[in-house]
XYZ file of C-alpha atoms in Angstrom:
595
model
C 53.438 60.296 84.560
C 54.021 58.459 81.577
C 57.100 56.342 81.418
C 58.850 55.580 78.568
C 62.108 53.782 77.277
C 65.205 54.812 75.390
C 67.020 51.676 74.360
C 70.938 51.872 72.683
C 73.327 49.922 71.706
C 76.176 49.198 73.538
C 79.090 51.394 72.068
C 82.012 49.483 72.594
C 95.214 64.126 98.507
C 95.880 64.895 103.128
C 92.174 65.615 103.756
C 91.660 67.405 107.187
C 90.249 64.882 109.969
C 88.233 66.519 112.913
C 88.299 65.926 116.226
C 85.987 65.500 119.750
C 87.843 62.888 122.480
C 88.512 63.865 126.053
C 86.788 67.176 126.447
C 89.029 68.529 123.080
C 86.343 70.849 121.826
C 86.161 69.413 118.114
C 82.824 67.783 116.034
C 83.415 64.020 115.107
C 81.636 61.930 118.392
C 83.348 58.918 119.296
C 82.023 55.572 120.249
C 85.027 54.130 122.718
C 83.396 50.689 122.391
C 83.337 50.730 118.334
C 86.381 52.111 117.053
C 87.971 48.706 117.427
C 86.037 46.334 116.467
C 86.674 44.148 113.310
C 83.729 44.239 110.990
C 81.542 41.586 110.425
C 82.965 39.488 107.280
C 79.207 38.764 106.568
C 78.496 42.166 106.004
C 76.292 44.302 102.899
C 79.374 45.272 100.450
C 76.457 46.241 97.979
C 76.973 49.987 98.838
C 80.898 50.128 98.509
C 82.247 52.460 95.860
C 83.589 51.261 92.227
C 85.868 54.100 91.175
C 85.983 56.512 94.113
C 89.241 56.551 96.746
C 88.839 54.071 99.902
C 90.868 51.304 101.741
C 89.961 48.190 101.961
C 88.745 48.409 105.000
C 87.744 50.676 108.096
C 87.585 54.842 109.093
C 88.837 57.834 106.861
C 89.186 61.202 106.658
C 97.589 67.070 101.760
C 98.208 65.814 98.846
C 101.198 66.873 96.967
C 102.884 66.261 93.892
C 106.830 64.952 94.282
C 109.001 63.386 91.492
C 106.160 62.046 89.404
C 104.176 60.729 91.775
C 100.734 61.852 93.180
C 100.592 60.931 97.533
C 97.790 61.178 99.442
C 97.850 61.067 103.030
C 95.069 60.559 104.987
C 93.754 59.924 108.293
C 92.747 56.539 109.114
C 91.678 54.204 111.999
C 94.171 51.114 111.168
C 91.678 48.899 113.657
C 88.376 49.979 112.977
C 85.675 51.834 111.268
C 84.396 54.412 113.535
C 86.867 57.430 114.183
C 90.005 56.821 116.735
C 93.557 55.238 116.834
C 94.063 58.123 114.149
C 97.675 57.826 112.078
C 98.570 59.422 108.534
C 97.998 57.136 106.396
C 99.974 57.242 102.356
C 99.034 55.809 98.963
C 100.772 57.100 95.399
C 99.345 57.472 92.133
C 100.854 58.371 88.431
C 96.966 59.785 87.506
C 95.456 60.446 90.592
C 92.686 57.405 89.943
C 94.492 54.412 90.450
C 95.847 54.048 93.854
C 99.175 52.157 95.348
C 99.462 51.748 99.438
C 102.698 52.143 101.004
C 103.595 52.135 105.007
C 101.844 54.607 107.421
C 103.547 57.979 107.308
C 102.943 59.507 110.598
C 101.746 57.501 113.739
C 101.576 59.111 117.250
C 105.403 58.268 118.832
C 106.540 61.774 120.720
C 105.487 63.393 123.591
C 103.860 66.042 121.229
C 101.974 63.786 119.000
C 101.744 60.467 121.574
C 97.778 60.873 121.235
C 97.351 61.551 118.168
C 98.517 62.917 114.611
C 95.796 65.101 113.450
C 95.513 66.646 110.022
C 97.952 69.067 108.412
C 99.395 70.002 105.052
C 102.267 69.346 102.812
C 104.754 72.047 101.164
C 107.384 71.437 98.573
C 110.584 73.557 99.847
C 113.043 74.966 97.429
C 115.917 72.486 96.408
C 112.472 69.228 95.942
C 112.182 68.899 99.655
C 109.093 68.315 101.475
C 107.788 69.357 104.549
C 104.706 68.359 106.642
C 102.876 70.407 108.975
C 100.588 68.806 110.963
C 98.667 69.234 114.303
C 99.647 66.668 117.310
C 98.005 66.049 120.460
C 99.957 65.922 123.591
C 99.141 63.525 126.981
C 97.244 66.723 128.195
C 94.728 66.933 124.861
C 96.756 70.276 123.771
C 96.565 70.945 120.205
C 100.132 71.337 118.798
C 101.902 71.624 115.305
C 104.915 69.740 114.659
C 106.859 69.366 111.468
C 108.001 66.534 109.846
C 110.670 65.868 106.777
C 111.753 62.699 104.693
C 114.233 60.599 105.874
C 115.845 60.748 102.325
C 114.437 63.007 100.116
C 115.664 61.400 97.063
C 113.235 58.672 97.960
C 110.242 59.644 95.012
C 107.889 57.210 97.535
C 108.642 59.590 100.670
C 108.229 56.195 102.588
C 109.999 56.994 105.684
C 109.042 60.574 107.709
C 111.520 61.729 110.803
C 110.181 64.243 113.666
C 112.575 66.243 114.366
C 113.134 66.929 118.577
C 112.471 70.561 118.152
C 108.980 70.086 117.833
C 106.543 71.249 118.704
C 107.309 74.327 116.432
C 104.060 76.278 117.167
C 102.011 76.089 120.886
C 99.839 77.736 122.760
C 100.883 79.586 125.486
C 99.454 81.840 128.162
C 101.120 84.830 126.133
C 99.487 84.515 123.269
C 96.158 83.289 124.283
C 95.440 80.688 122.271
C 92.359 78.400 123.057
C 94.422 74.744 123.023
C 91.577 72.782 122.350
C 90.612 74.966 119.304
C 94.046 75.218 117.365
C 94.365 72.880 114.557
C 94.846 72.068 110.484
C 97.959 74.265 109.624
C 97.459 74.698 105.770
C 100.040 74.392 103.140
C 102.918 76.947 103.382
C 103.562 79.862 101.093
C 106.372 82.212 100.156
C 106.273 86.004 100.369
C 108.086 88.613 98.621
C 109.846 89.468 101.085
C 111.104 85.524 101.244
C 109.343 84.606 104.645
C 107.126 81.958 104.995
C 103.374 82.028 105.824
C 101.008 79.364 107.495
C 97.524 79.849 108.591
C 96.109 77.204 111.490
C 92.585 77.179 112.276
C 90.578 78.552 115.306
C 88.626 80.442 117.445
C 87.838 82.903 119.869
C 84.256 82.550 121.439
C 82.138 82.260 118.265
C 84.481 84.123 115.723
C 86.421 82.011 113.372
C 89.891 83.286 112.641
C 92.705 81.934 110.848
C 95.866 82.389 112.987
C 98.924 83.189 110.936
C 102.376 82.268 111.565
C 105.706 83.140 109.579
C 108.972 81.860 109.834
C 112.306 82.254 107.560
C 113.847 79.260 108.089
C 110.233 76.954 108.118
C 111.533 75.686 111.757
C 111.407 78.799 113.607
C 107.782 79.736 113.910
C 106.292 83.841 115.460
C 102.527 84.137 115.616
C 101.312 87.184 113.870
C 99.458 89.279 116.729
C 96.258 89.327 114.112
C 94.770 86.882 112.120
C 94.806 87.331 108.728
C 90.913 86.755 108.802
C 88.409 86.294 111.130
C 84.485 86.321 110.915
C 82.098 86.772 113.894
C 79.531 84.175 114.791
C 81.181 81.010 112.384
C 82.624 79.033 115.721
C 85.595 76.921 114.913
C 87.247 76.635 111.750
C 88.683 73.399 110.824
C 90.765 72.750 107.436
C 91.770 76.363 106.410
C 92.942 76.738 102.905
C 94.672 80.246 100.936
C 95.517 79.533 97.757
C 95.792 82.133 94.609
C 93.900 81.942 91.518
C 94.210 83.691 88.283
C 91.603 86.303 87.123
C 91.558 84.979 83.771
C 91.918 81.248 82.638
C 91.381 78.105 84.460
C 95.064 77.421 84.949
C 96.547 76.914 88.511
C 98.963 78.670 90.068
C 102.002 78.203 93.038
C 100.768 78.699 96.356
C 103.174 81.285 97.097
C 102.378 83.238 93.813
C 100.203 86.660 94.034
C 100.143 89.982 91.600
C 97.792 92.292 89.843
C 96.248 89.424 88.024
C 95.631 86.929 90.692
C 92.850 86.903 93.381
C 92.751 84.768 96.495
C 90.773 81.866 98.167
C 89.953 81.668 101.661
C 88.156 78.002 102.415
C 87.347 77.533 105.644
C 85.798 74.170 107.299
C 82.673 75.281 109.892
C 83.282 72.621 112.698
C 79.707 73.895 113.879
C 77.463 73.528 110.566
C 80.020 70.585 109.178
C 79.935 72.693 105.646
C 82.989 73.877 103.636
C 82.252 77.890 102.652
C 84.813 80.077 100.626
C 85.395 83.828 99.623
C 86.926 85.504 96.763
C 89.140 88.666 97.894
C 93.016 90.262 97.770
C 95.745 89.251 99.845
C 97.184 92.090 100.881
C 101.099 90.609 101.624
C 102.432 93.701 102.975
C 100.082 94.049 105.477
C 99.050 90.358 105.891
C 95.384 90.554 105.463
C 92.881 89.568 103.261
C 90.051 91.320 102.174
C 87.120 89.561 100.636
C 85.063 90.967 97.410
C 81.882 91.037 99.216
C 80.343 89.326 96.176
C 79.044 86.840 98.663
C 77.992 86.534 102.360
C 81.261 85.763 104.622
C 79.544 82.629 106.950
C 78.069 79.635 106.602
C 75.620 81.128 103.684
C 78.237 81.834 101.386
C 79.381 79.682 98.546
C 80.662 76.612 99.114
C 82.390 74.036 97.382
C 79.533 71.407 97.717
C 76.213 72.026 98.709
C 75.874 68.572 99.962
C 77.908 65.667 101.969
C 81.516 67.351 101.434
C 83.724 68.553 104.518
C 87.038 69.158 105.185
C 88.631 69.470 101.921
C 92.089 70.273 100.727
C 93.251 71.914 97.566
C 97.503 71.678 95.760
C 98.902 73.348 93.096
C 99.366 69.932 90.239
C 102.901 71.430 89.038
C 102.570 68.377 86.372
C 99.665 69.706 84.744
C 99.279 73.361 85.834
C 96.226 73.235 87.362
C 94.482 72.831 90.756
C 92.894 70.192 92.283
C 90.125 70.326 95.072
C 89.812 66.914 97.282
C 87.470 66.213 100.134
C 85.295 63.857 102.427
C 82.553 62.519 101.666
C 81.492 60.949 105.571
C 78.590 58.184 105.792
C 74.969 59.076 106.118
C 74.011 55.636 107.797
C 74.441 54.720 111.427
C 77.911 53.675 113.366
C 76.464 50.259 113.832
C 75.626 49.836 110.005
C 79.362 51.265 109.653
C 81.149 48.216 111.576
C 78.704 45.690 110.243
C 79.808 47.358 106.293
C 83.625 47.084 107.812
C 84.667 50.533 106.607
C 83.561 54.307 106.305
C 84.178 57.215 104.786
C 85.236 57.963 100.718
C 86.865 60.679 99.085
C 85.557 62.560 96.341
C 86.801 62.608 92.874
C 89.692 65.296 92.639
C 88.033 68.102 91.032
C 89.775 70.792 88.872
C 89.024 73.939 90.535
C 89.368 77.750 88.867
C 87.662 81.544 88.975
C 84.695 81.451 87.303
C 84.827 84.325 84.027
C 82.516 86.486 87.002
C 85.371 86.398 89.081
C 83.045 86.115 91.653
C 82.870 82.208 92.410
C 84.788 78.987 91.330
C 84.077 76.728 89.136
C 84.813 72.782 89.436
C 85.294 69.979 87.591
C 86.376 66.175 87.646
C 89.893 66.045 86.622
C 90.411 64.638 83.159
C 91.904 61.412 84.274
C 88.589 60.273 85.288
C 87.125 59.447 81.863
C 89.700 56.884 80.917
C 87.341 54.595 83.604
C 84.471 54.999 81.028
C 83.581 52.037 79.100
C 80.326 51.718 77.530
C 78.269 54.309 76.037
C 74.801 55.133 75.000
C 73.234 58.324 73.721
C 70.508 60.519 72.773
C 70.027 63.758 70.901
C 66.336 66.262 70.922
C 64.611 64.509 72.372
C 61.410 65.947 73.940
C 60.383 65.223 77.779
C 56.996 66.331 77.814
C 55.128 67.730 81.030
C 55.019 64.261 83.569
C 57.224 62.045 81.606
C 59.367 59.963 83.236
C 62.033 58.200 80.547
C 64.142 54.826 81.180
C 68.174 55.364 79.997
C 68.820 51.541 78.959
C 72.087 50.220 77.896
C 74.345 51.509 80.915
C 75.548 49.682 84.142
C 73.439 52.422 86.517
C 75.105 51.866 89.539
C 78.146 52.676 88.383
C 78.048 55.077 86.052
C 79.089 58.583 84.635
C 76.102 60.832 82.881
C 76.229 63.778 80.956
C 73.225 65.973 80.220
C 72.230 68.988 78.171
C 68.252 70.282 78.557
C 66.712 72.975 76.846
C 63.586 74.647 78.348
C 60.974 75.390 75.767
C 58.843 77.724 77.829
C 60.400 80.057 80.054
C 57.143 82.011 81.019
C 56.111 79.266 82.851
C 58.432 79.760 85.318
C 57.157 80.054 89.177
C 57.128 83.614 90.869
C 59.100 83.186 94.055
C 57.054 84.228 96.808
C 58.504 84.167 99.811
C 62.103 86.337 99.303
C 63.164 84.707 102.598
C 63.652 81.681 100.366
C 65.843 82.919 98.153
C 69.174 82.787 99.797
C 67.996 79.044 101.342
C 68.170 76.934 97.945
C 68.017 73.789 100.666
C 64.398 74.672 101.871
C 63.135 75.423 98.386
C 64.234 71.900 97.208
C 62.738 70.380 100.753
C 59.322 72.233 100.311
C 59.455 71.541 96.401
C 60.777 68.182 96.047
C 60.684 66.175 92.424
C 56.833 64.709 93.079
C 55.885 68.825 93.458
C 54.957 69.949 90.282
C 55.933 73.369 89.073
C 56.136 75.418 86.643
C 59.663 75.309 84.791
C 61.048 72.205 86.591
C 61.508 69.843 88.643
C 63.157 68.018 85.821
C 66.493 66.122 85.775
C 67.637 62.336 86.536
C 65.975 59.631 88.831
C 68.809 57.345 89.662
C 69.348 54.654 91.819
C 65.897 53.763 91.218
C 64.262 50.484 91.454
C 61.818 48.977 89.228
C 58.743 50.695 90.617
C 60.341 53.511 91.021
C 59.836 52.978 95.289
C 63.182 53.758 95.594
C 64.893 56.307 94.133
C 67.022 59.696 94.172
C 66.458 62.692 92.056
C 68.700 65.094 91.158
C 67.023 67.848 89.221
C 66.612 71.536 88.350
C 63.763 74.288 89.009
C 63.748 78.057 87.464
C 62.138 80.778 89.001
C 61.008 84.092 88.907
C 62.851 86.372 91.417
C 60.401 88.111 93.813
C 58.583 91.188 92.735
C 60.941 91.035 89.155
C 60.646 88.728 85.912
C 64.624 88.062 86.503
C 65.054 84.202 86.717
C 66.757 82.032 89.606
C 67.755 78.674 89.059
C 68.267 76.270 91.739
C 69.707 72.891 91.441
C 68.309 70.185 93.703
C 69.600 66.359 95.212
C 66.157 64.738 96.917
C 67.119 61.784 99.341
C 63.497 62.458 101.239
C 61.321 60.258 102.619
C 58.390 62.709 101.846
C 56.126 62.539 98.685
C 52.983 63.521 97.526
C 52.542 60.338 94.886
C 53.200 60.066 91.629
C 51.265 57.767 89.065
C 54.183 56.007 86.727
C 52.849 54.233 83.702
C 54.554 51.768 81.850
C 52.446 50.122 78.782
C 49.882 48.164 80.899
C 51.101 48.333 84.448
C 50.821 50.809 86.696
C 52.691 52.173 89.633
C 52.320 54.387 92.763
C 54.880 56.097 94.108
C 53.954 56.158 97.764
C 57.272 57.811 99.088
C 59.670 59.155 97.080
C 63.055 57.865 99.023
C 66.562 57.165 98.284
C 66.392 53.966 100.452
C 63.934 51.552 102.308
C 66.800 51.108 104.898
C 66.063 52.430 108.432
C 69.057 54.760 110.344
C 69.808 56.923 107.190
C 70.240 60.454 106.656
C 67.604 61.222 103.943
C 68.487 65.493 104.001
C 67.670 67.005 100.861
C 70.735 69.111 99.123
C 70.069 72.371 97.562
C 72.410 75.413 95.489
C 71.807 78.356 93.608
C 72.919 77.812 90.227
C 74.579 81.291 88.658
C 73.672 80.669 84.667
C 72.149 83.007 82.086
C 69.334 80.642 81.748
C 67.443 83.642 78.967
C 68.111 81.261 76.523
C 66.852 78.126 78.050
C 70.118 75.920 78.275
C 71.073 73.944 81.265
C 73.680 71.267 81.534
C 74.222 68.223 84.291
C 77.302 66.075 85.035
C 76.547 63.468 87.625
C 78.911 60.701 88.846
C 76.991 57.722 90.131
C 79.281 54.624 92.372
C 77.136 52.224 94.356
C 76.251 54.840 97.193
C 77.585 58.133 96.248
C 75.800 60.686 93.780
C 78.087 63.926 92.856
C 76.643 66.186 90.505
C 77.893 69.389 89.075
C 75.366 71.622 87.531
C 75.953 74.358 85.518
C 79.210 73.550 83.971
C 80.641 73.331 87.366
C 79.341 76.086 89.163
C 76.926 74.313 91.227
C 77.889 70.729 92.950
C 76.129 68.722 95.447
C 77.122 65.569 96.458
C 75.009 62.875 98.450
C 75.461 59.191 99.875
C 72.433 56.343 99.450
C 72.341 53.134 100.650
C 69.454 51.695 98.729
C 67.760 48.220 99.069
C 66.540 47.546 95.965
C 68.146 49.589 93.301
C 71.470 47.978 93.447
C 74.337 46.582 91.391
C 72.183 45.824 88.292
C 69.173 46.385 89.448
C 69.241 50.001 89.489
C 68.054 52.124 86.711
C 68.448 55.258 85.657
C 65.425 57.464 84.270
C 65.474 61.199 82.874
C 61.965 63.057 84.189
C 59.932 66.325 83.755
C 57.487 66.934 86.288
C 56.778 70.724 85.367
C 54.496 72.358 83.472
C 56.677 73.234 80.688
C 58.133 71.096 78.247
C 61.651 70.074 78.070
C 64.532 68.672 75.785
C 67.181 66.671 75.767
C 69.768 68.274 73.777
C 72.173 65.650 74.776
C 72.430 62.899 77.062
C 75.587 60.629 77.083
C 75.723 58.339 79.960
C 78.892 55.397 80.526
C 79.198 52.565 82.554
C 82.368 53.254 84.640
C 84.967 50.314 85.223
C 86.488 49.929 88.457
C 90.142 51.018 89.173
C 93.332 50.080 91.024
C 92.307 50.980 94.699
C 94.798 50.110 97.566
C-alpha cells in the first residue's frame, strides 16, 4: 500500500445495571476480593475518556428531564471498580455534555432494598412530580420493585428521594409464579386512554423472554397483567426493557404515554444471555395490551439492534425541552478486572444519541445529539479526493485521540463488487467482517478509517465498509465493519523511502483484551455509489455510525503506542475499486465539565 499525507491548516441518563451475586440468576460475575479495593494511584490514565460520561473514579452502569435540568442516575460502586456495593448514583446537566455531581439518590436502607438498589426508570407524573421505579433486593436475594418520590418536589436538583413503607409495590408470589431471581428493570411508566398506568419489568420463563406488565391507577397500587405484553421463545432473560412510541413520519419524539394512527412502537429488550441490546418495530395494541411486531426483522438476538458492538443495557426519555428522543447506554470494559483496579475505574456511557423511525419505517435511525459539536475545536478538511486501490492516506492537523470525523466516499466502480457466496453469511455481518478483515482485499471495499494507529501502523483499528453482491442476484449488500483483531495477513505500507510490515493488524499490543471484531448490515441505496461515516474517537472508545445513522458499532481499545498524540488517523482503500473522498471533516474535540 502506498501511504500518503494530507496536511491542513489548523482552522481556528438511569442506565440498567445487571446482576449475578448469591445464586441471583443475572450476567455481571463478581470478584468478592476486588470490588473494594482502591486503585492504584500509579496507574495507566492514558486510556480514560475526554468527552464521554464517567466519574472520577471506580464501577458504572433513567434519565429524565425536570425543571430545566437534565439527571442521570446511575449505578455505581462508591468503593471500587469492579461491580458491587451498588447505589443510584445522580449528576445534572443544562446540555446533556457537561456534567454536575450531587449526593447519591438511592442507597440500599429497607428491608426491600437492604442488598441492593438495582436499576429502574423514572416517570414525570401529572402536576411535575417524579416517580422512580426501581428493582430492590431483599436479605433473601428476591428481586422486588419499590417506588420512590422527592422529598420536595419543588427542589429542580431532586437531591433528596423518600421510600415510602408501602413498598415493595410489585413481588413475586407463589400465585403468580414469578421466577424471583429473574424479575427486574421496571421501565418508564406510561398513560393509557383509559387513564391507567402501564409498566413493563423484565423476565423469564425457562428460555422465553417476556416482558411482564403491570397497571395501576393510582401509580402505588400495582395488579400484574395475567400475560405479558410480549414474550419471545428461546431469548433467556431480558434485562432493561424499554416501550416507547415513535412517529411514522419525522424524527421528532414523542410522550411515552402517547399512541394513534400515526405512531408505531419500540420494544428494546436487553439479552442477559448474548449481552446485546435487540429491538422491534410493531403496534401497541392498548385495548388489548399487546404488541405486535412488523415482522420486518427477526424477533431474537439477530434482529436489529441499537449497536452492533460494545453497547448494553440502554435507556431511552422523551427530551420535553427539545422534542426529541434520546437513546443512552453502557459501554463496559474490554480489558481484564485486574487492569480495571490498577486504571481505578470502569465503565463509560455513550454519547446520548437522538433516536427516530427511519423513512422505511422499518428500523431507527441514530444520531449524536446536537450538543455534542459545541466540544469541537479545530478543524481540517478535504474535498475529491481519490483513494486509489491500496492507498493508505495520513489525516494531519487533528488531535487523533480525541477527535470527531466526518466522512463522505463515493465508489467509482460498483461492478467490482464481491458475489456473496455463502448465503449463510448474510444475516451474520460479524463473521463476514472476521473472515474479511481490512488486510483482506476485495472487491468494492474494505475501505474506511485506520485510527488509533501508531506510526508503523502495528497498532491500529479499522473501521471500514465492504459492498457485495447478494447471492445468486446482482442486488448489493453493504456491511459496515469495526476490526479490533489480532489476525492479519500483512500489509506492505510505504511512506517515501521507508517501508513497513504490518505483521498483525491489532487494536493493541496489550495482553488480557477483548480484540472481537464488530459487524452490521448497513440498509442504504448504495446504486449510486454514496456512503457516509461519523465516528467519535476518545482515548479508548471508537463509536461510529454508518449510513447516516442507520448502522452503529461501538468498540473500546486500549492501545500502547497510539496514544494521546501519538496516534494518527489514516483514511485507506484496500479493494479493488477505486474510491473518493467526497468529504472528510475531522475536529479535535475539547474536553468537558465531567463530575
Amino acid at each position: 500500500m502506498g501511504v500518503s499525507r494530507i496536511c491542513f491548516p489548523v482552522v481556528a441518563f438511569l442506565i440498567c445495571n445487571w446482576l449475578s451475586i448469591h445464586g441471583v440468576q443475572a450476567s455481571h460475575q463478581v470478584f468478592q476480593e476486588l470490588m473494594s479495593i482502591s486503585p492504584n494511584s500509579s496507574g495507566n490514565q492514558l486510556h480514560r475518556t475526554g468527552y464521554h460520561f464517567q466519574p472520577p473514579m471506580h464501577w458504572i452502569n433513567g434519565p429524565v428531564y425536570y425543571k430545566g435540568l437534565y439527571h442521570f442516575f446511575y449505578q455505581y460502586n462508591p468503593y471500587g471498580s469492579i461491580w458491587g456495593n451498588i447505589i443510584w448514583a445522580h449528576s445534572i446537566s443544562t446540555d446533556l455534555i457537561n456534567w454536575f455531581p450531587l449526593e447519591p439518590a438511592l442507597v440500599p436502607s429497607e428491608p426491600f432494598d437492604i442488598a441492593g438498589c438495582w436499576s429502574g426508570s423514572a416517570t414525570i407524573l401529572p402536576g411535575e412530580k417524579p416517580a422512580i421505579l426501581y428493582t430492590g433486593l431483599n436479605s433473601s436475594n428476591v428481586q422486588l420493585q419499590n417506588i420512590a418520590f422527592p422529598k420536595d418536589p419543588s427542589d429542580p436538583f431532586l437531591r433528596e428521594w423518600v421510600k415510602p413503607s408501602y413498598n415493595p409495590v410489585m413481588a413475586p408470589t407463589t400465585s403468580n409464579g414469578i421466577n424471583a431471581s429473574a424479575f427486574r428493570d421496571p421501565t418508564t411508566a406510561w398513560l393509557g386512554p383509559d387513564g391507567i398506568w402501564r409498566t413493563l419489568v423484565g423476565s423469564k420463563v425457562d428460555q422465553k423472554g417476556i416482558a411482564i406488565l403491570y397497571k395501576s391507577s393510582d401509580f402505588v397500587n400495582w395488579t400484574m397483567v395475567l400475560e405479558p405484553l410480549h414474550s419471545s421463545e428461546g431469548t433467556g432473560m431480558w434485562e432493561c426493557p424499554d416501550f416507547y412510541p415513535v412517529p411514522v413520519n419525522g424524527t421528532a419524539g414523542l410522550d411515552t404515554s402517547v399512541t394513534g394512527p400515526h405512531v408505531k412502537h419500540v420494544l428494546k429488550v436487553s439479552l442477559d444471555d448474548k449481552k446485546i441490546d435487540y429491538y422491534t418495530v410493531g403496534t401497541y395494541l392498548h385495548r388489548e395490551d399487546k404488541y405486535v411486531p412488523d415482522n420486518t426483522s427477526p424477533d431474537d438476538a439477530t434482529g436489529f439492534r441499537y449497536d452492533y458492538g460494545k453497547f448494553y443495557a440502554s435507556k431511552t426519555f422523551f427530551d420535553s425541552q427539545k422534542n426529541r428522543r434520546i437513546l443512552w447506554g453502557w459501554i463496559n470494559e474490554s480489558d481484564s478486572s485486574e487492569n480495571d483496579v490498577l486504571k481505578g475505574w470502569a465503565g463509560v456511557q455513550a454519547i446520548p444519541r437522538k433516536v427516530w423511525l427511519d423513512e422505511s419505517g422499518k428500523q431507527l435511525v441514530q444520531w449524536p445529539v446536537e450538543e455534542l459539536e459545541g466540544l469541537r475545536r479545530e478543524r481540517v478538511s478535504v474535498h475529491n479526493r481519490r483513494i486509489e486501490s491500496g492507498s493508505t492516506v495520513q489525516v494531519i492537523g487533528v488531535q487523533a485521540s480525541q477527535a470527531d470525523v466526518e466522512v463522505s466516499f463515493q465508489v467509482d466502480d460498483l461492478n467490482k463488487a464481491e458475489a456473496l457466496v455463502d448465503p449463510n453469511l448474510l444475516g451474520n455481518p460479524q463473521r463476514i467482517c472476521s473472515e474479511k478483515g481490512a488486510a483482506v482485499k476485495g472487491g468494492v471495499g474494505p475501505f474506511g478509517l485506520f485510527l488509533f494507529a501508531s506510526q508503523d501502523l502495528q497498532e491500529q483499528t479499522a473501521v471500514f465498509f465492504r459492498v457485495f453482491k447478494r447471492p445468486n442476484s446482482n442486488h448489493l449488500l453493504v456491511v459496515m465493519c469495526s476490526d479490533q483483531s489480532k489476525k492479519s495477513k500483512g500489509a506492505n505500507l510505504k511512506e517515501i523511502n521507508v517501508t513497513y510490515v504490518c505483521e498483525n493488524n491489532r487494536s493493541t499490543l496489550g495482553k488480557d483484551v477483548d480484540k472481537t471484531t464488530y459487524g452490521g448490515l448497513v440498509d442504504v441505496h448504495i446504486s449510486d455509489g454514496h456512503i457516509s461515516l461519523r465516528t467519535l474517537i476518545d482515548n479508548s472508545i471508537v463509536e461510529s455510525f454508518g449510513g447516516g445513522g442507520k448502522t452503529c458499532i461501538t468498540a473500546r481499545v486500549y492501545p500502547k503506542l497510539a496514544v494521546g498524540n501519538d496516534a494518527r488517523l489514516y483514511v485507506f482503500n484496500n479493494g479493488s475499486s477505486s474510491v473518493t473522498l467526497s468529504k472528510l471533516t475531522a475536529w479535535s474535540m475539547r474536553k468537558p465539565s465531567i463530575n
